[in-house]
Amino acid sequence: MTTTLGSNQINPAAALARAQAGAVLLDIRDDGERASGMAAPARGVAMAALIEEPARWIATSDAEVMLICASGRRSTAAAQALQTRGYTRVCSVAGGTTRWSAEELPMTPASESAEFLERYSRHLLLSDVGIEGQRRLRAARVALIGAGGLGSPAALYLAAAGVGRITVIDDDLVERSNLQRQVLHRDADIGRPKVDSARECLLALNPSIEVSAIKQRLLAENAHSLLAGHDVIVDGSDNFATRYLVNDACIALGLPLVYAAVQRFAGQVAVFWPTRAGQPGSCYRCLFPEPPPAQFAPNCAEAGVLGVLPGLLGMLQATETIKLLLGLGEPLIDTLLRVDALRMRFERVGLTRDLECVSCGQPGSTPPM
């Protein structure tokens, strides 16, 4: 291959001419990078995929092939790797798409906004997320029960991750005692509805998402209407009555429930999804068929809580939610993760579906609402 920069490189203008003459030009950046636009004659394939299976993209070992990345570094390394595997006419486009664009050579239009690509650039670099995963997050709908200690960090991380529609359900007002752990709110918010300060905070963090503020207490008569239409429900409530209500509504609606609870220096988190197709799990009532005696389960106002602990558990809830939305990894279905903050120990406890559970144990059973 004749180039202007030596046997392993070709300048962009020469590369364009060779592509127009029939040579193959491959953009080996990741999907998220290519969404900003490609050299117009190029086809896209991630570097790792090309190196793993070059014959899928290069017809013969003596085919004329040019590789382009962002700056030329990756394409140079990829060209060398292919040459060692017998591809004799492979070279790198010097300066990559940065130089190609600077020389005003033809580019395909961007498929996403510059703001989208910059904001989520670290997600886009992850092959398990990429552009399509980020679009799935943008299209997702998540409901958060409570804008308190658990709901605050969960909401912040979900908003930052780009979950497109977040519904915050809470009927409380911000109190000064909340500020030690409920990081959605500020001192100036004291006396305001939590959902209002939550919405304001989340949109300040990520103005590209939608946040619905529902100043209502979740009750049997409104649970279905408030939770329907979401993809995942995150429970940040602090009482058994609401947890049972959320659990039963999620079963009726077929939705996954990401649960957490904290007390003093300990907490726990799990995913309940007994209606999951193919791999059903247990529900909250399988774990707690009845509320424990009040003296064994005091709330934060009675027992206190280390301020950073809800942040840790809420972050875990956000992690599980994102995994569910993207179909990644192994969600904490049929697993209770216990957290001991004082000793910084994590313990996984297996959960079993209770076949006598009044909510999910019997096929066709109707949860008590």
mmCIF file of C-alpha atoms in Angstrom:
data_model
loop_
_atom_site.group_PDB
_atom_site.id
_atom_site.type_symbol
_atom_site.label_atom_id
_atom_site.label_comp_id
_atom_site.label_asym_id
_atom_site.label_seq_id
_atom_site.Cartn_x
_atom_site.Cartn_y
_atom_site.Cartn_z
ATOM 1 C CA MET A 1 0.000 0.000 0.000
ATOM 2 C CA THR A 2 1.416 3.385 -0.953
ATOM 3 C CA THR A 3 1.166 5.980 1.815
ATOM 4 C CA THR A 4 2.633 9.386 2.472
ATOM 5 C CA LEU A 5 3.863 8.595 5.990
ATOM 6 C CA GLY A 6 5.696 5.303 5.698
ATOM 7 C CA SER A 7 4.650 1.679 5.471
ATOM 8 C CA ASN A 8 2.389 1.662 8.526
ATOM 9 C CA GLN A 9 0.593 5.009 8.238
ATOM 10 C CA ILE A 10 -1.393 7.009 5.730
ATOM 11 C CA ASN A 11 -2.564 10.591 6.011
ATOM 12 C CA PRO A 12 -6.319 11.310 6.054
ATOM 13 C CA ALA A 13 -6.571 12.848 2.588
ATOM 14 C CA ALA A 14 -4.753 9.887 1.049
ATOM 15 C CA ALA A 15 -6.916 7.503 3.054
ATOM 16 C CA LEU A 16 -10.071 9.135 1.699
ATOM 17 C CA ALA A 17 -8.804 8.749 -1.857
ATOM 18 C CA ARG A 18 -7.910 5.096 -1.297
ATOM 19 C CA ALA A 19 -11.328 4.413 0.303
ATOM 20 C CA GLN A 20 -13.055 5.991 -2.682
ATOM 21 C CA ALA A 21 -10.976 3.720 -4.896
ATOM 22 C CA GLY A 22 -12.193 0.629 -3.082
ATOM 23 C CA ALA A 23 -9.913 0.128 -0.074
ATOM 24 C CA VAL A 24 -11.562 -0.808 3.227
ATOM 25 C CA LEU A 25 -11.617 1.844 5.971
ATOM 26 C CA LEU A 26 -12.533 0.581 9.456
ATOM 27 C CA ASP A 27 -13.275 2.858 12.411
ATOM 28 C CA ILE A 28 -12.100 0.795 15.390
ATOM 29 C CA ARG A 29 -13.364 3.095 18.137
ATOM 30 C CA ASP A 30 -16.077 1.879 20.523
ATOM 31 C CA ASP A 31 -19.760 2.412 19.756
ATOM 32 C CA GLY A 32 -20.050 5.420 22.041
ATOM 33 C CA GLU A 33 -17.130 7.170 20.370
ATOM 34 C CA ARG A 34 -18.449 6.487 16.879
ATOM 35 C CA ALA A 35 -21.784 8.053 17.856
ATOM 36 C CA SER A 36 -20.072 11.440 17.583
ATOM 37 C CA GLY A 37 -19.596 10.836 13.844
ATOM 38 C CA MET A 38 -17.239 8.770 11.679
ATOM 39 C CA ALA A 39 -15.076 9.320 8.669
ATOM 40 C CA ALA A 40 -17.755 9.071 5.994
ATOM 41 C CA PRO A 41 -16.386 6.072 4.053
ATOM 42 C CA ALA A 42 -15.679 4.028 7.190
ATOM 43 C CA ARG A 43 -17.414 1.006 8.640
ATOM 44 C CA GLY A 44 -17.494 0.666 12.427
ATOM 45 C CA VAL A 45 -16.062 -2.223 14.420
ATOM 46 C CA ALA A 46 -14.586 -2.092 17.917
ATOM 47 C CA MET A 47 -10.877 -2.837 18.057
ATOM 48 C CA ALA A 48 -11.321 -5.858 20.337
ATOM 49 C CA ALA A 49 -13.888 -7.414 17.987
ATOM 50 C CA LEU A 50 -11.669 -6.828 14.965
ATOM 51 C CA ILE A 51 -8.627 -8.404 16.572
ATOM 52 C CA GLU A 52 -10.668 -11.349 17.838
ATOM 53 C CA GLU A 53 -12.281 -12.142 14.461
ATOM 54 C CA PRO A 54 -10.551 -10.219 11.647
ATOM 55 C CA ALA A 55 -11.876 -12.472 8.883
ATOM 56 C CA ARG A 56 -15.372 -11.191 9.598
ATOM 57 C CA TRP A 57 -14.299 -7.693 8.530
ATOM 58 C CA ILE A 58 -11.375 -8.293 6.164
ATOM 59 C CA ALA A 59 -12.099 -10.496 3.160
ATOM 60 C CA THR A 60 -8.571 -11.736 2.434
ATOM 61 C CA SER A 61 -5.131 -11.511 4.001
ATOM 62 C CA ASP A 62 -3.927 -9.282 1.142
ATOM 63 C CA ALA A 63 -6.946 -6.927 1.146
ATOM 64 C CA GLU A 64 -6.123 -3.208 1.313
ATOM 65 C CA VAL A 65 -7.309 -2.073 4.760
ATOM 66 C CA MET A 66 -6.961 1.204 6.648
ATOM 67 C CA LEU A 67 -7.745 1.555 10.338
ATOM 68 C CA ILE A 68 -8.803 4.775 12.040
ATOM 69 C CA CYS A 69 -9.372 5.623 15.709
ATOM 70 C CA ALA A 70 -9.516 8.925 17.586
ATOM 71 C CA SER A 71 -5.835 9.903 17.454
ATOM 72 C CA GLY A 72 -4.041 7.135 15.580
ATOM 73 C CA ARG A 73 -2.544 5.329 18.562
ATOM 74 C CA ARG A 74 -5.029 2.461 18.777
ATOM 75 C CA SER A 75 -5.202 2.045 15.019
ATOM 76 C CA THR A 76 -1.408 1.829 14.830
ATOM 77 C CA ALA A 77 -1.363 -0.909 17.476
ATOM 78 C CA ALA A 78 -4.229 -2.744 15.781
ATOM 79 C CA ALA A 79 -2.510 -2.554 12.382
ATOM 80 C CA GLN A 80 0.656 -4.053 13.858
ATOM 81 C CA ALA A 81 -1.344 -6.832 15.510
ATOM 82 C CA LEU A 82 -3.068 -7.703 12.231
ATOM 83 C CA GLN A 83 0.219 -7.665 10.335
ATOM 84 C CA THR A 84 1.647 -10.260 12.725
ATOM 85 C CA ARG A 85 -1.358 -12.434 11.846
ATOM 86 C CA GLY A 86 -0.616 -12.334 8.142
ATOM 87 C CA TYR A 87 -2.637 -9.332 6.938
ATOM 88 C CA THR A 88 -0.040 -7.736 4.694
ATOM 89 C CA ARG A 89 -1.721 -4.528 3.488
ATOM 90 C CA VAL A 90 -3.007 -2.934 6.703
ATOM 91 C CA CYS A 91 -2.090 0.562 7.854
ATOM 92 C CA SER A 92 -3.253 3.258 10.285
ATOM 93 C CA VAL A 93 -4.726 6.654 9.450
ATOM 94 C CA ALA A 94 -2.399 9.201 11.051
ATOM 95 C CA GLY A 95 -4.066 11.547 13.522
ATOM 96 C CA GLY A 96 -7.308 9.572 13.508
ATOM 97 C CA THR A 97 -10.735 11.157 13.315
ATOM 98 C CA THR A 98 -9.404 14.227 15.150
ATOM 99 C CA ARG A 99 -7.159 15.106 12.224
ATOM 100 C CA TRP A 100 -9.705 13.871 9.667
ATOM 101 C CA SER A 101 -12.278 16.311 11.045
ATOM 102 C CA ALA A 102 -9.739 19.145 11.379
ATOM 103 C CA GLU A 103 -8.917 18.760 7.689
ATOM 104 C CA GLU A 104 -12.664 19.079 6.958
ATOM 105 C CA LEU A 105 -12.915 15.719 5.275
ATOM 106 C CA PRO A 106 -16.427 14.215 5.077
ATOM 107 C CA MET A 107 -17.874 12.905 8.356
ATOM 108 C CA THR A 108 -21.146 11.128 9.080
ATOM 109 C CA PRO A 109 -23.535 13.095 11.312
ATOM 110 C CA ALA A 110 -23.481 12.426 15.051
ATOM 111 C CA SER A 111 -26.207 10.041 16.232
ATOM 112 C CA GLU A 112 -26.318 11.605 19.709
ATOM 113 C CA SER A 113 -25.808 15.094 21.057
ATOM 114 C CA ALA A 114 -22.374 16.248 22.160
ATOM 115 C CA GLU A 115 -23.808 16.756 25.670
ATOM 116 C CA PHE A 116 -25.016 13.135 25.825
ATOM 117 C CA LEU A 117 -21.702 11.771 24.584
ATOM 118 C CA GLU A 118 -19.648 13.872 26.987
ATOM 119 C CA ARG A 119 -21.847 13.354 30.056
ATOM 120 C CA TYR A 120 -21.926 9.564 29.746
ATOM 121 C CA SER A 121 -18.497 9.079 28.175
ATOM 122 C CA ARG A 122 -17.298 6.734 30.940
ATOM 123 C CA HIS A 123 -20.372 4.531 30.519
ATOM 124 C CA LEU A 124 -19.905 4.512 26.762
ATOM 125 C CA LEU A 125 -16.406 3.110 27.190
ATOM 126 C CA LEU A 126 -17.814 0.055 28.969
ATOM 127 C CA SER A 127 -18.566 -2.629 26.403
ATOM 128 C CA ASP A 128 -21.342 -4.008 28.623
ATOM 129 C CA VAL A 129 -23.088 -0.605 28.597
ATOM 130 C CA GLY A 130 -22.054 1.294 25.478
ATOM 131 C CA ILE A 131 -24.346 3.488 23.444
ATOM 132 C CA GLU A 132 -27.270 1.063 23.404
ATOM 133 C CA GLY A 133 -27.100 0.500 27.162
ATOM 134 C CA GLN A 134 -27.039 4.227 27.807
ATOM 135 C CA ARG A 135 -30.060 4.638 25.572
ATOM 136 C CA ARG A 136 -31.834 1.961 27.605
ATOM 137 C CA LEU A 137 -31.115 3.928 30.764
ATOM 138 C CA ARG A 138 -32.450 7.077 29.094
ATOM 139 C CA ALA A 139 -35.694 5.260 28.225
ATOM 140 C CA ALA A 140 -36.097 3.720 31.692
ATOM 141 C CA ARG A 141 -38.634 4.675 34.347
ATOM 142 C CA VAL A 142 -37.816 4.180 38.031
ATOM 143 C CA ALA A 143 -40.026 4.972 41.025
ATOM 144 C CA LEU A 144 -38.447 5.809 44.392
ATOM 145 C CA ILE A 145 -40.487 5.349 47.537
ATOM 146 C CA GLY A 146 -39.166 7.986 49.909
ATOM 147 C CA ALA A 147 -36.758 10.882 49.471
ATOM 148 C CA GLY A 148 -34.980 10.223 52.746
ATOM 149 C CA GLY A 149 -31.785 8.514 53.819
ATOM 150 C CA LEU A 150 -31.979 5.658 51.307
ATOM 151 C CA GLY A 151 -33.854 7.440 48.548
ATOM 152 C CA SER A 152 -31.419 10.368 48.489
ATOM 153 C CA PRO A 153 -28.250 8.541 47.385
ATOM 154 C CA ALA A 154 -30.213 6.130 45.190
ATOM 155 C CA ALA A 155 -31.876 9.034 43.389
ATOM 156 C CA LEU A 156 -28.623 10.951 42.950
ATOM 157 C CA TYR A 157 -26.781 8.030 41.397
ATOM 158 C CA LEU A 158 -29.700 7.055 39.159
ATOM 159 C CA ALA A 159 -29.999 10.631 37.936
ATOM 160 C CA ALA A 160 -26.256 10.861 37.360
ATOM 161 C CA ALA A 161 -26.342 7.543 35.463
ATOM 162 C CA GLY A 162 -28.924 8.959 33.072
ATOM 163 C CA VAL A 163 -32.097 7.122 34.079
ATOM 164 C CA GLY A 164 -34.502 9.138 31.983
ATOM 165 C CA ARG A 165 -37.621 9.278 34.152
ATOM 166 C CA ILE A 166 -37.507 9.226 37.933
ATOM 167 C CA THR A 167 -40.627 9.411 40.082
ATOM 168 C CA VAL A 168 -40.113 10.438 43.716
ATOM 169 C CA ILE A 169 -42.994 9.605 46.077
ATOM 170 C CA ASP A 170 -42.938 11.131 49.581
ATOM 171 C CA ASP A 171 -45.355 13.184 51.661
ATOM 172 C CA ASP A 172 -42.910 14.525 54.278
ATOM 173 C CA LEU A 173 -41.360 17.936 54.767
ATOM 174 C CA VAL A 174 -37.626 18.498 55.213
ATOM 175 C CA GLU A 175 -36.553 18.737 58.857
ATOM 176 C CA ARG A 176 -33.184 19.773 60.233
ATOM 177 C CA SER A 177 -32.647 16.303 61.697
ATOM 178 C CA ASN A 178 -32.876 14.864 58.162
ATOM 179 C CA LEU A 179 -29.796 16.703 56.914
ATOM 180 C CA GLN A 180 -27.319 14.422 58.702
ATOM 181 C CA ARG A 181 -28.024 11.696 56.105
ATOM 182 C CA GLN A 182 -30.614 12.822 53.522
ATOM 183 C CA VAL A 183 -28.218 14.364 51.046
ATOM 184 C CA LEU A 184 -30.840 15.480 48.524
ATOM 185 C CA HIS A 185 -31.789 18.351 50.827
ATOM 186 C CA ARG A 186 -30.074 21.509 52.082
ATOM 187 C CA ASP A 187 -30.496 23.694 55.150
ATOM 188 C CA ALA A 188 -32.427 26.189 53.040
ATOM 189 C CA ASP A 189 -34.942 23.422 52.230
ATOM 190 C CA ILE A 190 -36.141 23.013 55.818
ATOM 191 C CA GLY A 191 -39.930 23.148 55.807
ATOM 192 C CA ARG A 192 -40.239 22.401 52.083
ATOM 193 C CA PRO A 193 -41.778 19.199 50.715
ATOM 194 C CA LYS A 194 -39.026 16.647 50.268
ATOM 195 C CA VAL A 195 -40.175 15.837 46.747
ATOM 196 C CA ASP A 196 -39.740 19.460 45.693
ATOM 197 C CA SER A 197 -36.196 19.814 46.997
ATOM 198 C CA ALA A 198 -35.403 16.347 45.608
ATOM 199 C CA ARG A 199 -36.612 17.287 42.143
ATOM 200 C CA GLU A 200 -34.679 20.549 42.232
ATOM 201 C CA CYS A 201 -31.478 18.782 43.299
ATOM 202 C CA LEU A 202 -31.743 15.991 40.718
ATOM 203 C CA LEU A 203 -32.405 18.363 37.829
ATOM 204 C CA ALA A 204 -29.476 20.540 38.931
ATOM 205 C CA LEU A 205 -27.304 17.422 38.688
ATOM 206 C CA ASN A 206 -28.717 16.252 35.354
ATOM 207 C CA PRO A 207 -31.094 18.608 33.530
ATOM 208 C CA SER A 208 -31.561 16.116 30.684
ATOM 209 C CA ILE A 209 -33.770 13.761 32.740
ATOM 210 C CA GLU A 210 -37.406 14.041 33.855
ATOM 211 C CA VAL A 211 -38.310 14.012 37.543
ATOM 212 C CA SER A 212 -41.894 13.650 38.764
ATOM 213 C CA ALA A 213 -42.491 14.842 42.320
ATOM 214 C CA ILE A 214 -45.457 13.083 43.955
ATOM 215 C CA LYS A 215 -46.273 14.563 47.373
ATOM 216 C CA GLN A 216 -48.436 11.707 48.549
ATOM 217 C CA ARG A 217 -48.219 8.875 51.030
ATOM 218 C CA LEU A 218 -48.318 5.500 49.340
ATOM 219 C CA LEU A 219 -51.597 3.845 50.297
ATOM 220 C CA ALA A 220 -53.520 0.768 49.238
ATOM 221 C CA GLU A 221 -55.861 2.894 47.134
ATOM 222 C CA ASN A 222 -53.116 4.655 45.150
ATOM 223 C CA ALA A 223 -50.200 2.197 45.090
ATOM 224 C CA HIS A 224 -51.091 0.566 41.785
ATOM 225 C CA SER A 225 -51.730 3.815 39.941
ATOM 226 C CA LEU A 226 -48.536 5.458 41.263
ATOM 227 C CA LEU A 227 -46.225 2.516 40.546
ATOM 228 C CA ALA A 228 -47.678 1.235 37.264
ATOM 229 C CA GLY A 229 -45.702 2.054 34.149
ATOM 230 C CA HIS A 230 -42.282 1.933 35.821
ATOM 231 C CA ASP A 231 -39.513 -0.577 35.131
ATOM 232 C CA VAL A 232 -38.068 -0.878 38.650
ATOM 233 C CA ILE A 233 -39.306 0.166 42.087
ATOM 234 C CA VAL A 234 -36.774 1.298 44.714
ATOM 235 C CA ASP A 235 -38.089 1.122 48.278
ATOM 236 C CA GLY A 236 -36.524 3.626 50.635
ATOM 237 C CA SER A 237 -39.354 3.585 53.172
ATOM 238 C CA ASP A 238 -38.722 3.206 56.899
ATOM 239 C CA ASN A 239 -41.724 1.229 58.137
ATOM 240 C CA PHE A 240 -43.103 -2.265 57.686
ATOM 241 C CA ALA A 241 -46.581 -1.186 56.609
ATOM 242 C CA THR A 242 -45.232 0.659 53.554
ATOM 243 C CA ARG A 243 -42.784 -2.115 52.723
ATOM 244 C CA TYR A 244 -45.563 -4.708 52.678
ATOM 245 C CA LEU A 245 -47.697 -2.407 50.564
ATOM 246 C CA VAL A 246 -44.900 -1.796 48.040
ATOM 247 C CA ASN A 247 -44.063 -5.507 47.930
ATOM 248 C CA ASP A 248 -47.627 -6.543 47.188
ATOM 249 C CA ALA A 249 -48.118 -3.832 44.581
ATOM 250 C CA CYS A 250 -44.923 -4.908 42.792
ATOM 251 C CA ILE A 251 -46.121 -8.526 42.719
ATOM 252 C CA ALA A 252 -49.472 -7.480 41.298
ATOM 253 C CA LEU A 253 -47.760 -5.314 38.659
ATOM 254 C CA GLY A 254 -44.998 -7.834 37.897
ATOM 255 C CA LEU A 255 -42.235 -5.350 38.792
ATOM 256 C CA PRO A 256 -38.841 -5.925 40.439
ATOM 257 C CA LEU A 257 -38.448 -4.369 43.885
ATOM 258 C CA VAL A 258 -35.067 -3.166 45.152
ATOM 259 C CA TYR A 259 -35.290 -3.157 48.936
ATOM 260 C CA ALA A 260 -33.012 -1.805 51.665
ATOM 261 C CA ALA A 261 -33.235 -1.009 55.355
ATOM 262 C CA VAL A 262 -30.857 0.521 57.888
ATOM 263 C CA GLN A 263 -30.629 0.705 61.675
ATOM 264 C CA ARG A 264 -27.858 2.137 63.817
ATOM 265 C CA PHE A 265 -24.661 0.736 62.232
ATOM 266 C CA ALA A 266 -26.101 -2.060 60.074
ATOM 267 C CA GLY A 267 -28.220 -2.475 56.988
ATOM 268 C CA GLN A 268 -29.430 -4.904 54.370
ATOM 269 C CA VAL A 269 -30.369 -4.887 50.703
ATOM 270 C CA ALA A 270 -32.102 -7.378 48.384
ATOM 271 C CA VAL A 271 -34.017 -7.635 45.119
ATOM 272 C CA PHE A 272 -37.490 -9.194 45.235
ATOM 273 C CA TRP A 273 -39.017 -10.325 41.945
ATOM 274 C CA PRO A 274 -41.225 -13.415 42.339
ATOM 275 C CA THR A 275 -42.884 -12.787 38.959
ATOM 276 C CA ARG A 276 -39.605 -12.800 37.018
ATOM 277 C CA ALA A 277 -40.022 -14.928 33.895
ATOM 278 C CA GLY A 278 -38.068 -18.164 34.025
ATOM 279 C CA GLN A 279 -36.263 -17.389 37.288
ATOM 280 C CA PRO A 280 -38.792 -16.301 39.893
ATOM 281 C CA GLY A 281 -37.514 -15.336 43.307
ATOM 282 C CA SER A 282 -38.848 -14.687 46.774
ATOM 283 C CA CYS A 283 -40.709 -11.599 47.983
ATOM 284 C CA TYR A 284 -40.448 -9.352 51.034
ATOM 285 C CA ARG A 285 -43.192 -11.274 52.843
ATOM 286 C CA CYS A 286 -41.188 -14.482 52.373
ATOM 287 C CA LEU A 287 -38.434 -12.830 54.425
ATOM 288 C CA PHE A 288 -40.747 -11.157 56.946
ATOM 289 C CA PRO A 289 -44.125 -12.939 57.006
ATOM 290 C CA GLU A 290 -45.080 -10.679 59.907
ATOM 291 C CA PRO A 291 -43.546 -7.504 61.330
ATOM 292 C CA PRO A 292 -41.162 -8.179 64.216
ATOM 293 C CA PRO A 293 -42.096 -6.784 67.628
ATOM 294 C CA ALA A 294 -41.595 -3.027 67.781
ATOM 295 C CA GLN A 295 -38.830 -3.304 70.381
ATOM 296 C CA PHE A 296 -36.732 -5.340 67.931
ATOM 297 C CA ALA A 297 -37.199 -3.021 64.962
ATOM 298 C CA PRO A 298 -37.175 0.607 66.098
ATOM 299 C CA ASN A 299 -37.011 3.260 63.406
ATOM 300 C CA CYS A 300 -34.191 5.761 62.976
ATOM 301 C CA ALA A 301 -35.933 8.365 65.105
ATOM 302 C CA GLU A 302 -35.979 5.896 67.995
ATOM 303 C CA ALA A 303 -32.692 4.011 67.559
ATOM 304 C CA GLY A 304 -30.548 6.430 65.565
ATOM 305 C CA VAL A 305 -28.439 5.713 62.485
ATOM 306 C CA LEU A 306 -24.893 6.455 61.388
ATOM 307 C CA GLY A 307 -25.344 9.188 58.797
ATOM 308 C CA VAL A 308 -23.195 7.629 56.076
ATOM 309 C CA LEU A 309 -24.833 4.189 56.323
ATOM 310 C CA PRO A 310 -27.965 5.021 54.280
ATOM 311 C CA GLY A 311 -25.611 6.448 51.666
ATOM 312 C CA LEU A 312 -23.869 3.099 51.357
ATOM 313 C CA LEU A 313 -27.121 1.098 51.192
ATOM 314 C CA GLY A 314 -28.795 3.561 48.837
ATOM 315 C CA MET A 315 -25.799 3.358 46.525
ATOM 316 C CA LEU A 316 -26.157 -0.435 46.525
ATOM 317 C CA GLN A 317 -29.830 -0.020 45.637
ATOM 318 C CA ALA A 318 -28.874 2.222 42.720
ATOM 319 C CA THR A 319 -26.307 -0.373 41.595
ATOM 320 C CA GLU A 320 -28.888 -3.169 41.637
ATOM 321 C CA THR A 321 -31.372 -0.967 39.793
ATOM 322 C CA ILE A 322 -28.922 -0.175 37.000
ATOM 323 C CA LYS A 323 -28.017 -3.869 36.715
ATOM 324 C CA LEU A 324 -31.696 -4.731 36.329
ATOM 325 C CA LEU A 325 -32.281 -2.035 33.721
ATOM 326 C CA LEU A 326 -29.278 -3.134 31.670
ATOM 327 C CA GLY A 327 -29.594 -6.879 32.263
ATOM 328 C CA LEU A 328 -26.083 -7.005 33.708
ATOM 329 C CA GLY A 329 -24.484 -9.334 36.204
ATOM 330 C CA GLU A 330 -26.326 -11.192 38.925
ATOM 331 C CA PRO A 331 -28.972 -9.187 40.789
ATOM 332 C CA LEU A 332 -29.527 -9.875 44.474
ATOM 333 C CA ILE A 333 -32.547 -12.060 43.780
ATOM 334 C CA ASP A 334 -32.972 -14.664 46.534
ATOM 335 C CA THR A 335 -30.017 -13.055 48.288
ATOM 336 C CA LEU A 336 -29.996 -10.738 51.292
ATOM 337 C CA LEU A 337 -26.795 -8.708 51.538
ATOM 338 C CA ARG A 338 -26.147 -7.730 55.146
ATOM 339 C CA VAL A 339 -23.810 -4.838 55.889
ATOM 340 C CA ASP A 340 -22.004 -4.320 59.204
ATOM 341 C CA ALA A 341 -20.511 -0.838 58.945
ATOM 342 C CA LEU A 342 -18.554 -0.983 62.205
ATOM 343 C CA ARG A 343 -16.588 -4.045 61.138
ATOM 344 C CA MET A 344 -17.059 -3.285 57.419
ATOM 345 C CA ARG A 345 -18.265 -6.787 56.722
ATOM 346 C CA PHE A 346 -20.648 -7.926 54.041
ATOM 347 C CA GLU A 347 -22.559 -11.186 54.404
ATOM 348 C CA ARG A 348 -24.668 -12.838 51.722
ATOM 349 C CA VAL A 349 -27.644 -14.816 53.017
ATOM 350 C CA GLY A 350 -29.623 -17.042 50.682
ATOM 351 C CA LEU A 351 -33.388 -16.548 50.622
ATOM 352 C CA THR A 352 -35.989 -19.150 49.759
ATOM 353 C CA ARG A 353 -39.434 -18.568 48.351
ATOM 354 C CA ASP A 354 -42.084 -19.461 50.890
ATOM 355 C CA LEU A 355 -44.642 -21.657 49.150
ATOM 356 C CA GLU A 356 -47.146 -20.650 51.830
ATOM 357 C CA CYS A 357 -46.488 -16.931 51.386
ATOM 358 C CA VAL A 358 -49.765 -15.016 51.247
ATOM 359 C CA SER A 359 -48.358 -12.723 48.535
ATOM 360 C CA CYS A 360 -46.383 -14.932 46.148
ATOM 361 C CA GLY A 361 -46.538 -18.513 47.411
ATOM 362 C CA GLN A 362 -49.628 -19.789 45.636
ATOM 363 C CA PRO A 363 -50.094 -19.525 41.855
ATOM 364 C CA GLY A 364 -52.793 -17.009 41.120
ATOM 365 C CA SER A 365 -52.901 -15.776 44.715
ATOM 366 C CA THR A 366 -53.863 -12.162 45.243
ATOM 367 C CA PRO A 367 -51.608 -10.127 47.520
ATOM 368 C CA PRO A 368 -53.433 -8.520 50.458
ATOM 369 C CA MET A 369 -53.934 -4.854 49.615
#
